[in-house]
Amino acid sequence: MKLNNVILKTTTQVVFFMIFLFSIHIFFAGHFSPGGGFVGGLLTASALVLLLLTYDLKTVQQLLPINYTTMTAIGLLLSLGTAATSAFLGDAFFKHYFDHFTLPLFGDTELHTAMLFDLGVYLVVVGVTMIIIQSIGGDE
Amino acid sequence: MNQVLLIFLPVLFALFVPLLYKTFSRIHTGWFVLLVPLTLAIYYARFIPNITEGPYTSTFYWVKSLDLSVTSYLDGLSLLFSLLITIIGSLVVLYSIFYLDRKKEQLHNFYFYLLMFMTAMLGVVQSDHLISLYLFWELTSISSFLLIGYWYNRDRSRFGALKSMMITVFGGLMMLGGFLLLAQAGGSYSIRELIANGSVIADSPYFIWMIVLILLGAFTKSAQFPFYIWLPDAMEAPTPVSAYLHSATMVKAGIYLVARLTPLFAVSEYWIWLVVLSGLITLFWGSFFAVKQTDLKGILAFSTVSQLGMIMAMLGAAGIAFHVESPQKTIFAFAAYAAIFHLVNHATFKGSLFMVAGIVDHETGTRDIRKLGGLMSLMPISFTIAAIGSLAMAGLPPFNGFLSKELFLTSMLSLKEFSLFNFSTWGPILPWVAFVASIFTFVYCLYFLYYTFMGKGNTSKLPKKPHEAPIGMLISPIILASLVVAIFFIPNVIGKYFIKPAVLAMQPQLYETIDDIPIHVQAWHGWTTELQMTIGIVVIGFLLFITLKKWQPIYRFVSEKWSLNGLYNRLMRFADVDSQKLSNLYMTGSMRHYLMYMFAFMVVAVISTLFMSNGFNYSTANTAEVGIFEIATLIVMIIGTLTVLIARTRLTAIIALGAVGYSVALFFIIFNAPDLALTQLVIETVSVALFLLAFYHLPKMSRHEERMPFKINNFLIALGVGVMVTLVALSAQSQKLLPSISQYYKDTVYTKAGGGNIVNVILVDYRGFDTLFEITVLAIAGMAILGMIKLRRPKKEKKTHETK
């Protein structure tokens, strides 16, 4: 017997975006306040897990057709690439660059290559968590 | 350079041997090989007239930065050995051409090994560098191993090869240790320089160790008591090999080493006693047990052992010459001469005897002395050679053995006149041992000769119809036997060109030129004690031989089990079977046991180190105030941990573990680590979920809902680990020697790194390298889980595969 869990589904539709946005916030805030790529990635993954719990595996895969293995690979490449860029520019391996820019809408903003590295971390964490959960959950 | 290159000539030629074997399959490969020792023999013979004009050296730098070189150092001693190696080598190759069948044998293997051995042996006797000497030394062991195991499909061959390998390599490794100590003490690897530096070395605290270790090498190689046991088993080798390696050359490598290092070590009484005693014991033991043997080559093997002991004893006596006043005039000077002289004589007669034994084996099909007999009329030439060889070995005139035996008795008699080192107390026994051993030598020589060729043996029962060997096979033993006779008549020519230069090399401190060596050998040297002893030997030996049948049964009392061979076999079995039992005791295959060993070892090692190095320290100087929150969280944590341990069901344990994890997160909050707290919370949730998943899928058949059994060992080890970690943590906390680096991070986090969250900036900027690889670890873990789950062979497919 399969229950039609309306309340759960409706709540999820709202809560998913809240968690997702919170995770994005945590990710971006990482450089100045608690957070960062690792926690951000885990939280994004937990939002996706919530989707998995509410709907089944196939539905979520149709909804978000993401190949998490590729995502992990891209994350690793991004991190390594960020770290290696400085070596190509003649500096030491893993040197980060940052500066302040005045952007429309955001005002005075600091842009930092460490953020790209953290994005790599984020992608790897989301990818690996989802690989683990999907492969274990999808196992017959 | 030339000289060094010529050492390697045989092994370089060996590379072409398989090619020659395949291309010219109609010609016996031995004919090509024969060129090599002949060339070398001619080359070395050119040195004979002017060898006394100084050593000829040539060096090839091998690893210059490590002072490794192959130095060929030709003085009287090396030249004598080089000539022995090449001349006997030529004769043996010639003999082997007729002994080994071109069609039935794998000749390319045989000659390859033989040439390899030749290089090794030349290297041993010519090397001046200790390490290259060791290198060639082990190469002789290896090539000897290959040659003994030449007929590798026979069990006895493989056994003999392994045994000789084990014993000689054991000795070789001991010798290497001795060499390293020696080089350390003397500050050089060159034997010449070490000898020049002798007084410094004698003061070294490791002097005794050097002597013992190097002598172990020499004794194992030269088959001295109790290491002789490999030699009789090495008789499974083809006879040319036995004649070459196990009588004339390889077994003399140890003799060479002792002779070469005598100027260095003879200052020590231990060296002299060890060499003399081991020589005499070996002499007696070998000659006594030779009469027991029933195999022709067995008799010869034991006789080789015994004769090597005799040479060794003389070398020991030669060492005494370093301790007496005006040694040139005393009789100890004889000993070195006698040793070298007998070495040459032994090579000639023992080589010919082995070849005769090979001929008898080849022509009759057996080497068992109980089946042989009465071959004298059928094989007259072989008989003549055998007679010359055995009588020379027994020490009878007119053969060379007589002269060297007289010199041997002279040097043994002189031992009792030596007063230092307790020789006056024990010395008088030594000539008697030599006397008794010589009697047995006489007996086994007659035993060998009589029961093979004379008597009334039944020749029709032999496996083959006996007849005289082909002429080619007889050439080499004839040459050797005529040398045996010739040396008797011209001992002083041999002495001048061969022996005296070698003595000069052995006792360089005593003589300036060879003319200083006051020895003139002659067959008739007056009515002396030695001659009386020889007559006694002949008479008693003859009586013993006639009554042989009556007393030979005493050998049955010597049980095989208690012999040295039995000891060796038990040792091997111990190394094989018993050590396996031992490792089975602890290598149980149980992961639990291995963890117990590791943890127990860690506890003992860490705690003992902590207290032995006085490392434990406890102070509360740098500790902070403990607040109510900490205590409360700690209590929750302790309760959680205890619950995990005593939980009745696994579910409880998992939940309790989660509680511990969350309280750790609480701790992080209390201790101002928000990043860690965030991560800890999420990770703990994920891992508890994964635990639950694993719990849910436990197999239903053996699912016990019971608490963990209490085991006292596990408890003690766990307690030990806990105590260990606590002690280490307390001591580490109580004595911080350096201020923390964290101030730098605080100062530069905004100015240099452009961030505000120190933790995150450390992770991605200051020490981003770690993070890079941690996400790699994560990715690998993910891929591994994916692989484990997805890349499984489906069960259905597996079953169909099995039914097929």
mmCIF file of C-alpha atoms in Angstrom, chain A residues 26 30-39 42-43 69 72 75-76 79-80 83 93-94 96 98 100 110 112 114 117-118 120-121 124-125 128-129 131-133 135-136 139-140, chain B residues 674-675 678-679 682-683 686 690 693 750-758 760-761 763-772 775-776 778-783 785-786 789-790 792:
data_model
loop_
_atom_site.group_PDB
_atom_site.id
_atom_site.type_symbol
_atom_site.label_atom_id
_atom_site.label_comp_id
_atom_site.label_asym_id
_atom_site.label_seq_id
_atom_site.Cartn_x
_atom_site.Cartn_y
_atom_site.Cartn_z
ATOM 1 C CA ILE A 26 26.830 29.231 3.838
ATOM 2 C CA GLY A 30 32.617 30.901 4.156
ATOM 3 C CA HIS A 31 35.447 33.311 3.765
ATOM 4 C CA PHE A 32 34.325 35.726 6.429
ATOM 5 C CA SER A 33 31.981 33.793 8.714
ATOM 6 C CA PRO A 34 31.468 30.110 9.575
ATOM 7 C CA GLY A 35 30.729 27.978 6.584
ATOM 8 C CA GLY A 36 32.514 27.171 3.358
ATOM 9 C CA GLY A 37 32.580 24.612 0.634
ATOM 10 C CA PHE A 38 32.454 21.550 2.823
ATOM 11 C CA VAL A 39 29.452 22.409 4.958
ATOM 12 C CA LEU A 42 26.828 18.745 2.713
ATOM 13 C CA LEU A 43 23.795 20.958 3.157
ATOM 14 C CA THR A 69 30.417 11.301 -11.010
ATOM 15 C CA THR A 72 32.973 15.131 -8.656
ATOM 16 C CA GLY A 75 35.084 19.688 -8.760
ATOM 17 C CA LEU A 76 38.478 18.036 -8.520
ATOM 18 C CA SER A 79 40.334 22.788 -7.377
ATOM 19 C CA LEU A 80 43.483 21.525 -8.994
ATOM 20 C CA ALA A 83 45.800 25.741 -7.436
ATOM 21 C CA PHE A 93 51.867 26.682 -6.657
ATOM 22 C CA PHE A 94 48.668 27.415 -4.729
ATOM 23 C CA HIS A 96 45.635 32.888 -4.390
ATOM 24 C CA PHE A 98 42.177 38.721 -4.515
ATOM 25 C CA HIS A 100 38.172 44.604 -4.274
ATOM 26 C CA GLU A 110 36.038 41.260 -2.653
ATOM 27 C CA HIS A 112 39.029 35.906 -4.387
ATOM 28 C CA ALA A 114 40.061 30.903 -3.131
ATOM 29 C CA PHE A 117 38.915 26.420 -5.052
ATOM 30 C CA ASP A 118 36.106 26.248 -2.522
ATOM 31 C CA GLY A 120 35.638 22.700 -6.329
ATOM 32 C CA VAL A 121 35.385 21.425 -2.787
ATOM 33 C CA VAL A 124 33.175 17.209 -4.863
ATOM 34 C CA VAL A 125 31.304 17.037 -1.544
ATOM 35 C CA VAL A 128 30.450 12.167 -3.462
ATOM 36 C CA THR A 129 27.620 12.358 -0.940
ATOM 37 C CA ILE A 131 27.064 9.021 -5.222
ATOM 38 C CA ILE A 132 27.197 7.216 -1.888
ATOM 39 C CA ILE A 133 23.562 7.706 -1.044
ATOM 40 C CA SER A 135 24.333 3.926 -5.068
ATOM 41 C CA ILE A 136 23.492 2.452 -1.676
ATOM 42 C CA ASP A 139 21.023 -1.154 -4.621
ATOM 43 C CA GLU A 140 18.563 -3.993 -4.848
ATOM 44 C CA PRO B 674 31.452 26.896 14.752
ATOM 45 C CA ASP B 675 32.814 25.455 11.506
ATOM 46 C CA LEU B 678 28.451 22.553 11.694
ATOM 47 C CA THR B 679 30.423 19.879 9.915
ATOM 48 C CA VAL B 682 25.952 17.035 9.434
ATOM 49 C CA ILE B 683 28.559 14.291 9.223
ATOM 50 C CA VAL B 686 25.018 11.053 7.670
ATOM 51 C CA LEU B 690 24.688 4.820 7.079
ATOM 52 C CA LEU B 693 21.489 1.118 6.755
ATOM 53 C CA TYR B 750 42.759 39.905 6.362
ATOM 54 C CA THR B 751 45.824 41.763 5.171
ATOM 55 C CA LYS B 752 47.466 38.957 3.255
ATOM 56 C CA ALA B 753 44.767 36.379 2.649
ATOM 57 C CA GLY B 754 41.783 38.663 2.219
ATOM 58 C CA GLY B 755 39.447 36.755 4.504
ATOM 59 C CA GLY B 756 37.832 36.836 7.913
ATOM 60 C CA ASN B 757 37.176 33.201 8.814
ATOM 61 C CA ILE B 758 40.548 31.879 9.896
ATOM 62 C CA ASN B 760 38.271 28.510 6.169
ATOM 63 C CA VAL B 761 41.223 30.615 5.062
ATOM 64 C CA LEU B 763 41.708 25.310 4.677
ATOM 65 C CA VAL B 764 41.629 26.940 1.261
ATOM 66 C CA ASP B 765 44.576 29.296 1.328
ATOM 67 C CA TYR B 766 47.344 28.842 3.886
ATOM 68 C CA ARG B 767 47.192 25.091 3.757
ATOM 69 C CA GLY B 768 45.021 24.374 0.752
ATOM 70 C CA PHE B 769 47.278 21.568 -0.289
ATOM 71 C CA ASP B 770 45.823 19.338 2.436
ATOM 72 C CA THR B 771 42.307 20.184 1.339
ATOM 73 C CA LEU B 772 43.119 19.349 -2.249
ATOM 74 C CA ILE B 775 38.705 16.041 -1.445
ATOM 75 C CA THR B 776 40.660 13.559 -3.536
ATOM 76 C CA LEU B 778 36.614 11.772 -0.592
ATOM 77 C CA ALA B 779 36.302 11.278 -4.336
ATOM 78 C CA ILE B 780 38.219 8.002 -4.148
ATOM 79 C CA ALA B 781 35.941 6.788 -1.338
ATOM 80 C CA GLY B 782 32.882 7.685 -3.414
ATOM 81 C CA MET B 783 34.222 5.924 -6.483
ATOM 82 C CA ILE B 785 31.647 2.618 -2.962
ATOM 83 C CA LEU B 786 30.182 3.045 -6.429
ATOM 84 C CA ILE B 789 28.095 -1.774 -5.400
ATOM 85 C CA LYS B 790 27.748 -1.440 -9.166
ATOM 86 C CA ARG B 792 29.263 -6.790 -8.721
#
